[in-house]
């Protein structure tokens, strides 16, 4: 039951480089979320989309981060330029598509980003 | 600031024992509640929803106390495979909107043989 596919699974990059993380929802959805998880801060919501439209990006750390959702089957999270403090696991999650409102999310396997 | 608080643990529990942990939330208007399980280096997965009347799923029992603003998870006859991090999740949106989930940082559980 692969509801969300994320790529790459692991990414190691040098400080200053551009990083693009990808999310491909397989199952139906109304909402798509990008989260970041670290040991210190737990899961943090970065941005979410409703029917492909960005609704709230207040969690995006700074202008270096941007996200797009050109269609219902694809979303990207871009960091440019990357910094070591961006190292974390980035999750994409979906909700909706027939599930009752308020129900839980389905997460992708995540992208483990290391910026050196 | 609206928060979901959990004891990070770790809880070290012998196999077969019963273990329980709580989670407190600050927003009294919260509408729905969940427990997620996250294995090491994996994504969070929904374990169970928490209903006002309490609910049970096999060895797992979830309870909600709205007056004191906490939810609990009880695991009976614990198995080695129960070792994981358990995330408390609260939906703070009125009407239970999909965009209102707040995640706790998780409680780490280790079941020992």
Coordinates of C-alpha atoms in Angstrom, one line a residue:
Chain A
X1 CA 0.0 0.0 0.0
X2 CA 2.4 2.7 -1.2
X3 CA 0.3 5.8 -0.7
X4 CA 3.3 8.2 -1.1
X5 CA 6.6 7.7 -2.8
X6 CA 9.5 10.0 -2.0
X7 CA 12.8 10.4 -3.7
X8 CA 15.6 10.3 -3.2
X9 CA 15.7 8.1 0.0
X10 CA 19.1 9.6 1.0
X11 CA 20.8 12.8 -0.2
X12 CA 24.3 14.0 0.8
X13 CA 25.3 17.4 -0.5
X14 CA 27.7 20.1 0.1
X15 CA 26.8 23.3 1.8
X16 CA 25.6 25.9 -0.8
X17 CA 24.3 23.3 -3.3
X18 CA 20.7 23.2 -4.4
X19 CA 18.7 20.2 -3.2
X20 CA 15.3 19.1 -4.6
X21 CA 13.2 16.6 -2.8
X22 CA 10.3 14.9 -4.6
X23 CA 7.0 13.5 -3.5
X24 CA 4.6 11.4 -5.6
X25 CA 1.2 10.6 -4.0
X26 CA -0.1 7.3 -5.4
X27 CA -3.5 7.2 -3.6
X28 CA -6.1 9.9 -3.7
X29 CA -5.8 12.9 -1.5
X30 CA -7.1 16.4 -0.8
X31 CA -4.2 17.6 1.2
X32 CA -0.4 17.2 0.8
X33 CA 2.0 18.1 3.6
X34 CA 5.8 18.6 3.8
X35 CA 7.3 17.9 7.3
X36 CA 10.8 18.0 8.6
X37 CA 11.9 15.8 11.5
X38 CA 15.0 16.2 13.8
X39 CA 15.8 14.7 17.1
X40 CA 15.7 18.1 18.8
X41 CA 12.5 19.5 17.3
X42 CA 10.5 16.5 16.3
X43 CA 8.1 16.7 13.3
X44 CA 7.7 20.3 12.1
X45 CA 5.1 21.2 9.4
X46 CA 6.8 23.2 6.7
X47 CA 4.0 23.8 4.2
X48 CA 0.8 22.2 3.0
X49 CA -1.3 22.2 -0.1
X50 CA -5.1 21.7 -0.6
X51 CA -6.1 20.6 -4.1
X52 CA -2.6 21.6 -5.3
X53 CA -2.8 25.1 -3.9
X54 CA -0.4 26.2 -1.2
X55 CA -2.4 27.1 1.9
X56 CA 0.1 27.8 4.7
X57 CA 3.9 28.1 4.3
X58 CA 4.5 29.7 7.7
X59 CA 6.5 26.8 8.7
X60 CA 9.1 27.2 5.9
X61 CA 12.3 28.3 7.8
X62 CA 13.4 31.0 5.4
X63 CA 13.4 32.1 1.8
X64 CA 15.9 29.4 0.9
X65 CA 13.1 26.9 1.1
X66 CA 10.4 26.7 -1.6
X67 CA 7.7 24.1 -2.5
X68 CA 5.6 23.5 -5.6
X69 CA 2.7 21.2 -6.5
X70 CA 2.2 21.5 -10.3
X71 CA -0.4 18.7 -10.3
X72 CA -2.1 16.2 -7.9
X73 CA 0.5 13.6 -8.5
X74 CA 3.7 15.5 -7.9
X75 CA 5.3 17.9 -5.4
X76 CA 8.8 19.2 -4.8
X77 CA 10.6 20.8 -1.9
X78 CA 13.7 22.8 -2.9
X79 CA 16.4 24.2 -0.7
X80 CA 18.7 26.7 -2.3
X81 CA 21.4 27.2 -1.0
X82 CA 21.5 24.3 1.4
X83 CA 23.2 24.7 4.9
X84 CA 24.3 22.1 7.4
X85 CA 21.4 23.0 9.8
X86 CA 19.0 21.8 7.0
X87 CA 20.2 18.2 7.7
X88 CA 17.0 16.3 8.7
X89 CA 14.5 13.7 7.5
X90 CA 11.9 15.3 5.2
X91 CA 8.6 13.6 5.0
X92 CA 5.7 14.1 2.6
X93 CA 2.3 13.1 3.8
X94 CA -1.2 13.1 2.4
X95 CA -4.7 13.1 3.8
X96 CA -8.2 12.9 2.2
X97 CA -9.3 11.2 -1.0
X98 CA -12.2 9.5 0.6
X99 CA -11.0 9.3 4.2
X100 CA -13.2 11.1 6.6
X101 CA -12.0 14.6 7.6
X102 CA -9.8 14.7 10.7
X103 CA -8.5 11.2 10.0
X104 CA -4.7 10.5 10.1
X105 CA -2.1 11.1 7.5
X106 CA -0.3 8.7 5.2
X107 CA 3.5 9.4 5.2
X108 CA 6.1 8.6 2.6
X109 CA 9.3 6.9 3.6
X110 CA 11.1 10.2 3.8
X111 CA 14.3 11.7 2.4
X112 CA 17.3 11.7 4.8
X113 CA 19.2 14.9 3.9
X114 CA 22.7 15.5 5.1
X115 CA 24.4 18.8 4.2
X116 CA 28.2 18.8 4.9
Chain B
X1 CA 1.5 28.4 22.1
X2 CA -0.4 25.2 21.4
X3 CA 1.6 22.1 22.3
X4 CA 1.4 18.4 22.6
X5 CA 3.7 17.1 25.3
X6 CA 5.0 13.6 25.8
X7 CA 7.6 12.0 28.1
X8 CA 10.4 11.1 25.7
X9 CA 11.5 8.0 27.7
X10 CA 13.0 5.7 27.0
X11 CA 10.6 3.3 28.7
X12 CA 12.4 0.0 29.2
X13 CA 9.9 -2.8 29.8
X14 CA 10.3 -6.6 30.0
X15 CA 8.5 -8.7 27.4
X16 CA 5.0 -9.6 28.5
X17 CA 4.5 -6.6 30.8
X18 CA 1.9 -3.9 30.5
X19 CA 3.1 -0.4 29.7
X20 CA 1.2 2.9 29.6
X21 CA 2.1 6.4 28.7
X22 CA 0.3 9.6 28.5
X23 CA 0.3 12.7 26.4
X24 CA -1.1 16.2 27.3
X25 CA -2.4 18.8 25.0
X26 CA -2.9 22.5 25.6
X27 CA -5.7 23.4 23.2
X28 CA -9.0 22.6 24.8
X29 CA -10.7 23.0 21.5
X30 CA -8.9 20.0 20.0
X31 CA -11.2 17.8 18.1
X32 CA -9.6 14.5 17.3
X33 CA -6.7 12.5 18.6
X34 CA -4.4 9.7 17.3
X35 CA -1.5 7.6 18.2
X36 CA 1.2 7.0 15.6
X37 CA 4.0 4.5 15.7
X38 CA 7.4 5.2 14.2
X39 CA 10.1 2.6 13.9
X40 CA 13.7 3.5 13.8
X41 CA 14.6 5.2 10.4
X42 CA 11.0 4.7 9.2
X43 CA 8.0 6.9 8.6
X44 CA 5.3 7.5 11.2
X45 CA 2.3 5.1 10.7
X46 CA -1.2 5.5 12.2
X47 CA -1.6 3.1 15.1
X48 CA -5.1 4.0 16.2
X49 CA -7.5 6.9 16.6
X50 CA -8.6 7.8 20.1
X51 CA -12.4 8.2 20.6
X52 CA -14.1 10.0 23.4
X53 CA -15.5 6.7 24.8
X54 CA -12.1 5.0 24.7
X55 CA -11.2 2.3 22.2
X56 CA -9.4 -1.0 22.1
X57 CA -7.5 -2.7 19.3
X58 CA -6.2 -6.1 20.3
X59 CA -3.5 -5.5 23.0
X60 CA -3.7 -1.7 22.6
X61 CA -6.1 0.6 24.5
X62 CA -6.5 4.3 24.0
X63 CA -8.2 6.6 26.4
X64 CA -9.2 10.3 26.2
X65 CA -9.7 12.6 29.2
X66 CA -11.0 15.9 27.9
X67 CA -11.3 17.5 31.3
X68 CA -7.7 17.0 32.1
X69 CA -6.6 17.3 28.4
X70 CA -4.6 14.1 28.1
X71 CA -4.7 10.9 26.1
X72 CA -3.2 7.6 27.0
X73 CA -2.0 4.5 25.4
X74 CA -1.9 1.1 27.1
X75 CA -0.1 -1.9 25.7
X76 CA -0.8 -5.3 27.3
X77 CA 1.3 -8.4 27.0
X78 CA 4.1 -6.4 25.3
X79 CA 6.1 -8.0 22.5
X80 CA 9.6 -7.3 21.3
X81 CA 8.1 -6.0 18.1
X82 CA 6.3 -3.2 20.0
X83 CA 9.7 -1.5 20.5
X84 CA 9.3 1.8 18.7
X85 CA 8.6 5.5 19.2
X86 CA 4.9 6.4 19.8
X87 CA 3.8 9.8 18.7
X88 CA 0.8 11.5 20.2
X89 CA -1.1 13.5 17.6
X90 CA -3.8 16.1 18.2
X91 CA -6.1 17.8 15.7
X92 CA -6.6 21.3 16.9
X93 CA -8.9 22.5 14.1
X94 CA -12.5 23.1 14.9
X95 CA -14.5 20.7 12.8
X96 CA -11.5 18.4 12.6
X97 CA -10.0 19.9 9.5
X98 CA -7.3 17.9 7.8
X99 CA -4.7 20.6 8.2
X100 CA -4.7 20.9 12.0
X101 CA -2.6 18.0 13.2
X102 CA 0.1 18.7 15.8
X103 CA 2.6 16.0 16.6
X104 CA 4.2 15.3 19.9
X105 CA 7.9 14.5 19.9
X106 CA 7.2 10.9 20.8
X107 CA 7.8 8.4 23.6
X108 CA 10.6 5.8 23.0
X109 CA 9.6 2.3 24.1
X110 CA 12.1 -0.6 24.4
X111 CA 10.8 -4.1 25.1
X112 CA 13.5 -6.2 26.6
X113 CA 13.6 -10.0 26.3

